[in-house]
Short mmCIF file of C-alpha atoms in Angstrom, two decimals:
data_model
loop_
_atom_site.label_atom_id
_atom_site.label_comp_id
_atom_site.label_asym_id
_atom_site.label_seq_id
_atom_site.Cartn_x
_atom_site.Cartn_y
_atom_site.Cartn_z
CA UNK G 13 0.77 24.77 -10.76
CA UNK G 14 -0.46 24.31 -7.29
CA UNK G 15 -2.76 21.33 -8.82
CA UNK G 16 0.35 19.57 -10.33
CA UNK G 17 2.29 20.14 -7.43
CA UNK G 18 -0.32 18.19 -5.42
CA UNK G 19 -0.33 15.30 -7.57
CA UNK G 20 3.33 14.74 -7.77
CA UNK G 21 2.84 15.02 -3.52
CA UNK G 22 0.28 12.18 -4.26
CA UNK G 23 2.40 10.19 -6.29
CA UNK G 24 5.47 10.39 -4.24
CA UNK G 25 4.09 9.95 -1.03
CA UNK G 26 2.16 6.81 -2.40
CA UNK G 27 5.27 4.84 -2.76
CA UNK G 28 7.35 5.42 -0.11
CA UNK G 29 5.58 3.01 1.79
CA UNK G 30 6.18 0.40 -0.65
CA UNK G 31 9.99 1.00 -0.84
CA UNK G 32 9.97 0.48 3.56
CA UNK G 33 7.69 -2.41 2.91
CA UNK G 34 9.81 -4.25 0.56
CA UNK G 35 12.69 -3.71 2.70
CA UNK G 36 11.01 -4.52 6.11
CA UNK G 37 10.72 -8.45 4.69
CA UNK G 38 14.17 -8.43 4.39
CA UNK G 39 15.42 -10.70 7.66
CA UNK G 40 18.26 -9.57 9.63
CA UNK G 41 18.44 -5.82 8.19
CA UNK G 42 18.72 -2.81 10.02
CA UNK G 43 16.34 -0.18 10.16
CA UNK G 44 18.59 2.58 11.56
CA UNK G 45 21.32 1.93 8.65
CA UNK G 46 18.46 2.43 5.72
CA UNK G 47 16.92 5.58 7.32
CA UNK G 48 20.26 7.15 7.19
CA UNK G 49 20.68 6.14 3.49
CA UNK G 50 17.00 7.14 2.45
CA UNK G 51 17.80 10.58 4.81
CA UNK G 52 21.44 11.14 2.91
CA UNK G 53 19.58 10.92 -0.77
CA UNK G 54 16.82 13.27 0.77
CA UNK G 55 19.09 15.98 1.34
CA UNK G 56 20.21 16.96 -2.78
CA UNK G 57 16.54 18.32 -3.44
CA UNK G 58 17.07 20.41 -0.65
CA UNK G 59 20.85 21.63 -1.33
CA UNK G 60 19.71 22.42 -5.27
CA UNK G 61 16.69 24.21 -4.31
CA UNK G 62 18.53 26.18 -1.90
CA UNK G 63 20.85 27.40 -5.19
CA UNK G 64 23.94 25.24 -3.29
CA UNK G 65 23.58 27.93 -0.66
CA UNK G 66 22.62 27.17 3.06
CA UNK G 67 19.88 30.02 3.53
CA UNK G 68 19.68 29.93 7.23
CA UNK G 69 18.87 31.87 10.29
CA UNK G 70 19.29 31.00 14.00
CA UNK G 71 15.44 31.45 14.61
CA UNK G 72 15.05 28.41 12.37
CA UNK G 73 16.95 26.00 14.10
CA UNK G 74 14.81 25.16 16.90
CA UNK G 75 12.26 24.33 13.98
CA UNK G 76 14.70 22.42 12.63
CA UNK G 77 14.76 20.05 16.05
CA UNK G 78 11.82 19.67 16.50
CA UNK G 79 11.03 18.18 13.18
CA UNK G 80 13.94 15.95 13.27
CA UNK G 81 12.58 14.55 16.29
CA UNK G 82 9.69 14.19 15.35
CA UNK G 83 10.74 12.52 11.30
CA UNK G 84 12.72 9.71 13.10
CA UNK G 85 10.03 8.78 15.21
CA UNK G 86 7.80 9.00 12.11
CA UNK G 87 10.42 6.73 9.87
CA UNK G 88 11.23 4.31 12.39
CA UNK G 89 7.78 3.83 14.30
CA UNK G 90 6.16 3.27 11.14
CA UNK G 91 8.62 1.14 9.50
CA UNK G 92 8.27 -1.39 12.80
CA UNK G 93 4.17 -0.86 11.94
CA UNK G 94 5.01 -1.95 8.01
CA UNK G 95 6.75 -4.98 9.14
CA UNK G 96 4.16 -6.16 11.66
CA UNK G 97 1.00 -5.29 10.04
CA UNK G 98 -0.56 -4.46 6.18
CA UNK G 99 1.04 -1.58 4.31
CA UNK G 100 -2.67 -0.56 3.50
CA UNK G 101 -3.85 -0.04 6.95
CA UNK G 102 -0.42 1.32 7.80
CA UNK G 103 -0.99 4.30 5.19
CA UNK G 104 -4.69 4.54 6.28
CA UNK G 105 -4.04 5.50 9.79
CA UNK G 106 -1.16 7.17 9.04
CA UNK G 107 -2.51 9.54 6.61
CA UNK G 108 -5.11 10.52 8.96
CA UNK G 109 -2.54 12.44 11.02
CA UNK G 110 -2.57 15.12 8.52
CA UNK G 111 -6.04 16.31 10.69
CA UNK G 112 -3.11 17.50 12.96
CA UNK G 113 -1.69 20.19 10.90
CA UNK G 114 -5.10 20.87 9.47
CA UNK G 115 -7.00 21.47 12.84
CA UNK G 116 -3.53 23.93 13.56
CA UNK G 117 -4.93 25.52 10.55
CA UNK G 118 -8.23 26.12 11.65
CA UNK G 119 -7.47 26.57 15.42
CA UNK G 120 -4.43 29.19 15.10
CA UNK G 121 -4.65 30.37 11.46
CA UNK G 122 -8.37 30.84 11.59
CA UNK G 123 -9.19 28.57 8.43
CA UNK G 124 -12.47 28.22 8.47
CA UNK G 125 -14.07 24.81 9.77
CA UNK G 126 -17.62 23.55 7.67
CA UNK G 127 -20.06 21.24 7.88
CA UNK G 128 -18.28 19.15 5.43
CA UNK G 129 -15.53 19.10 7.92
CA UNK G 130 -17.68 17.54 10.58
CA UNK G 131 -19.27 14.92 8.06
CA UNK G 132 -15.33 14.22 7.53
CA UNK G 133 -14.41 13.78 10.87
CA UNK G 134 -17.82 11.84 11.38
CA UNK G 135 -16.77 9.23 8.86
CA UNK G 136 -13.12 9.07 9.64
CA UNK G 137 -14.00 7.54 13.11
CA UNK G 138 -16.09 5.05 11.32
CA UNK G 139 -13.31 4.21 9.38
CA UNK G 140 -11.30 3.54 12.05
CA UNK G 141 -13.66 1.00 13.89
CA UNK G 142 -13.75 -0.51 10.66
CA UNK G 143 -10.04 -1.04 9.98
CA UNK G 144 -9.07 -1.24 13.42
CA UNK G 145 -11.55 -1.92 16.05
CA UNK G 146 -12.54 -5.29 14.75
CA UNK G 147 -11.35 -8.75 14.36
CA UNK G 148 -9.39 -10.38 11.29
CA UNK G 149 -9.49 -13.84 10.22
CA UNK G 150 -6.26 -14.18 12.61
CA UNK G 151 -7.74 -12.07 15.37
CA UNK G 152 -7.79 -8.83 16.94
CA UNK G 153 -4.95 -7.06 15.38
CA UNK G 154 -1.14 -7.14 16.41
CA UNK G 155 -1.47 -4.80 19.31
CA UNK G 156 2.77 -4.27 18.73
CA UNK G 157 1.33 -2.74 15.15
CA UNK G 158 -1.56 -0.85 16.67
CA UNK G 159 0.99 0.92 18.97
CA UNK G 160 3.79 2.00 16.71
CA UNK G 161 1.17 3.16 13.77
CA UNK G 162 0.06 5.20 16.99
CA UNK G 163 2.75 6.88 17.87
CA UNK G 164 4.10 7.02 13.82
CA UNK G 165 0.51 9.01 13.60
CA UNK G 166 1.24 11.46 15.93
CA UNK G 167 4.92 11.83 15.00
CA UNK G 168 3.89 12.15 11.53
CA UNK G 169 1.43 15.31 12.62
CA UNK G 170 4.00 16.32 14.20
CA UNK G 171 6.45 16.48 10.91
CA UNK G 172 3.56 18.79 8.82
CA UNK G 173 2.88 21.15 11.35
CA UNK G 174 6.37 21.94 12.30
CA UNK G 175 6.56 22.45 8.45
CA UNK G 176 3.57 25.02 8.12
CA UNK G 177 4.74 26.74 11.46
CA UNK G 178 7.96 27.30 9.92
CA UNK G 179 7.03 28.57 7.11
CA UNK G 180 4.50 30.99 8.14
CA UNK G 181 6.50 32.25 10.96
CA UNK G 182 9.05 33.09 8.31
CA UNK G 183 7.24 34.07 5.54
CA UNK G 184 7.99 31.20 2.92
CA UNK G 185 11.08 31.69 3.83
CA UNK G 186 14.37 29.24 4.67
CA UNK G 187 12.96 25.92 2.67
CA UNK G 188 15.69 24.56 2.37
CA UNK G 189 18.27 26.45 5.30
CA UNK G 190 15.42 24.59 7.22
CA UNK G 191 14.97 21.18 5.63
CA UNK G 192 18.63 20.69 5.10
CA UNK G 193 19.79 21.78 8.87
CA UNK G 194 16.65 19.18 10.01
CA UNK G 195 18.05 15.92 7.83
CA UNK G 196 21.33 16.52 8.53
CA UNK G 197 20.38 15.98 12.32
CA UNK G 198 18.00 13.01 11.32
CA UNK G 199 20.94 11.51 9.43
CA UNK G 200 23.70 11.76 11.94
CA UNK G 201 21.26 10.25 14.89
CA UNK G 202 20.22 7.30 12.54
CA UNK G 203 23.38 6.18 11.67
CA UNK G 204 24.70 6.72 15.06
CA UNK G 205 22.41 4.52 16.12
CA UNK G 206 22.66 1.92 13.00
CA UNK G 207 26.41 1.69 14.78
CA UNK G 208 25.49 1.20 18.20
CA UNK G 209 23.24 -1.43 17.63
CA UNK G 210 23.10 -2.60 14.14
CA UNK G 211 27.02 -3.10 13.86
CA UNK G 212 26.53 -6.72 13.21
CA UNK G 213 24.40 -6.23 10.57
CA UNK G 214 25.58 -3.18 8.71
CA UNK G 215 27.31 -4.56 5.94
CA UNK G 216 24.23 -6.53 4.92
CA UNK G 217 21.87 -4.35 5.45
CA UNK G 218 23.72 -1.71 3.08
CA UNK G 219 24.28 -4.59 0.51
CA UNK G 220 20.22 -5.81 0.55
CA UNK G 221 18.48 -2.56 1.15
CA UNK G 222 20.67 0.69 -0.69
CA UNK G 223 18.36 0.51 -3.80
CA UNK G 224 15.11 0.72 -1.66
CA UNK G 225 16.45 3.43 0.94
CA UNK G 226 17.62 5.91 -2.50
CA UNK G 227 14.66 6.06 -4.17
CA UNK G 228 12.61 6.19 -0.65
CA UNK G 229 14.46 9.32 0.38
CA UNK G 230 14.45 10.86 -3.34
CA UNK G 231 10.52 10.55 -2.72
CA UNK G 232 10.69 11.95 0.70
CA UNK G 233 12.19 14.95 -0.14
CA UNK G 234 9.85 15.46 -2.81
CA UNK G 235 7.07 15.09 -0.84
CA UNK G 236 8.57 17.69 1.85
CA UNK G 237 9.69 20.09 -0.57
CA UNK G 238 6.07 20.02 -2.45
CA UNK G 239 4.64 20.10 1.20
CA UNK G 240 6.69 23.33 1.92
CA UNK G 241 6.01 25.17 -1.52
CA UNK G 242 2.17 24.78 -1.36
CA UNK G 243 2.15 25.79 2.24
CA UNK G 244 1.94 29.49 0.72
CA UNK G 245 -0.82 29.29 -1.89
CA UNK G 246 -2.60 26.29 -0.38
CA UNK G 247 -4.19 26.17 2.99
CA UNK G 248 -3.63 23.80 5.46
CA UNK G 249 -7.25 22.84 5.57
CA UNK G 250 -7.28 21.96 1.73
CA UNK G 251 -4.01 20.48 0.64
CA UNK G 252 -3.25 17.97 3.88
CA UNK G 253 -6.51 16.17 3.24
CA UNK G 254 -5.79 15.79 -0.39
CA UNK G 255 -2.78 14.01 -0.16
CA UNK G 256 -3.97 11.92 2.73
CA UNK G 257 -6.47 10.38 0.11
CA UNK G 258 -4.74 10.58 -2.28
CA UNK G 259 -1.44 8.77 -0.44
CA UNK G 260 -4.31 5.90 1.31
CA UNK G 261 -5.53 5.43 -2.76
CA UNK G 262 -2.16 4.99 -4.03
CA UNK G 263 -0.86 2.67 -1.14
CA UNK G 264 -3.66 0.30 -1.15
CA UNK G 265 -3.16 -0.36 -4.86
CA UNK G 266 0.68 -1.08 -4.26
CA UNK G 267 -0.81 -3.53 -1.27
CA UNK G 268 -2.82 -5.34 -3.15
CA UNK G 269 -1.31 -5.74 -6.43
CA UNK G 270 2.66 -5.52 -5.78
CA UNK G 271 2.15 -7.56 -1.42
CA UNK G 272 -0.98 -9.47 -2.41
CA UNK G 273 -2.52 -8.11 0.57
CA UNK G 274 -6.21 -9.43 1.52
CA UNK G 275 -8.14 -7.33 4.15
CA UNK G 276 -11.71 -8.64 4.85
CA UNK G 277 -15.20 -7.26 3.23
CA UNK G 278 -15.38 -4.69 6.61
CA UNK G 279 -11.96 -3.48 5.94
CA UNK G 280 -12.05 -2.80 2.69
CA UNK G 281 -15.09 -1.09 3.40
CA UNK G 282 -13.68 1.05 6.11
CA UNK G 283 -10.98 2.02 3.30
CA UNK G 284 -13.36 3.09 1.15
CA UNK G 285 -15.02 5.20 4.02
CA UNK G 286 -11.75 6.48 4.81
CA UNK G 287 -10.99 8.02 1.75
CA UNK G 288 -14.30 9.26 1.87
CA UNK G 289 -14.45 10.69 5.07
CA UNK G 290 -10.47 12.46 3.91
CA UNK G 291 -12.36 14.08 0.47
CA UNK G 292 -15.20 15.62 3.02
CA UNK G 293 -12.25 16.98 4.51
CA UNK G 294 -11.14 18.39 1.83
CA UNK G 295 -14.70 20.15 0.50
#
């Protein structure tokens, strides 16, 4: 179960990125107005697995903050990366910010941290110089790109470790009490924003970007809710490096074949060692 479970994770993660992609060459569209829609088609994953119940406590709530916080810095840093740099090496860096939640593993849960583990994190700062510390046919990279995939990496950490906090604090408990209370708050800021300063744009943005933001929060949720059910039979240390690769795999394919994407020889490489350096992670 925990295998499949994983693979739909992969799957779904894998082309949310596409969806914000697609969307991001859209000119004159908000981003604020198609978070909120991609948030408000999250939430129905986490109402039915709740049974139509809110299963809540107070304790949960502060969780709940935080990880809103931390999701719309996540959607909206990385959807200003996707728009100002390649979906590929968006993903890539991105999906190395799962080391966050898997070093809180190791640190505070007392996972245990292997050679293989080292070789991992050996090879993962390769694959950065690679993809990142280098020079493209156009020059060095957008530095506007290199600083929102930055902070999307660290607001993306963020997101997972909140998760696995939450739910070992209470015991698998409050999935959904806790996903549901945590959208709702990412929903209402987003389109509170998408009215203070996407009001000229709303109605278009709606019009050219609804059937990209429902599927794109559909995905999401899956992703959070798989995230949150393997949290108790998978540790931290295992499954977060799994979909990482998994997710930089997946997203590099949809770069290439659907964007028509062309990194250089060294970036491709550093992809390759990337996903490399995430499966030594993973051993």
């Amino acid at each position: 179960m925990s295998i499949l479970l994983l693979f739909l994770t992969v799957c779904a993660g894998g082309v949310q990125s596409a969806f914000a992609k697609k969307y991001s060459q859209k000119e004159n569209c908000g981003k604020y107005i198609f978070y909120g829609i991609s948030t408000f088609f999250a939430l129905p994953a986490f109402v039915i697995q709740d049974g139509f119940r809110f299963d809540f406590t107070q304790g949960v709530l502060i969780y709940s903050i935080i990880f809103a916080a931390a999701y719309c810095s996540t959607l909206i840093f990385q959807f200003i990366a996707l728009k100002n740099g390649s979906i590929s090496l968006t993903v890539l860096i991105n999906s190395y910010s799962l080391i966050i939640p898997t070093f809180y593993g190791i640190i505070f849960l007392h996972e245990p941290f292997t050679v293989s583990m080292a070789v991992g994190l050996a090879l993962l700062a390769v694959s950065l110089y690679m993809t990142v510390g280098i020079k493209t046919d156009k020059g060095k990279i957008n530095l506007k790109w290199l600083l929102c995939v930055a902070v999307a990496f660290f607001a993306n950490g963020a997101c997972s470790t909140v998760q696995k906090i939450q739910q070992t604090v209470y015991d698998g408990r409050y999935k959904g009490g806790f996903m549901i209370a945590a959208l709702l708050i990412v929903f209402l800021v987003l389109m509170l924003f998408s009215f203070i300063f996407e009001k000229d744009v709303w109605v278009r943005s709606v019009k050219s970007g609804w059937y990209l933001a429902a599927p794109l929060g559909i995905a999401n949720s899956l992703v959070n809710l798989f995230v949150l059910i393997l949290s108790n039979t998978v540790p931290a240390s295992v499954m977060f490096p799994i979909i990482s690769a998994g997710g930089v795999v997946t997203s590099s394919v949809i770069g290439i074949a659907f964007f028509k994407e062309k990194l250089s020889g060294i970036q491709l490489a550093g992809v390759a060692v990337g996903i490399i350096s995430i499966i030594f992670l993973s051993i």
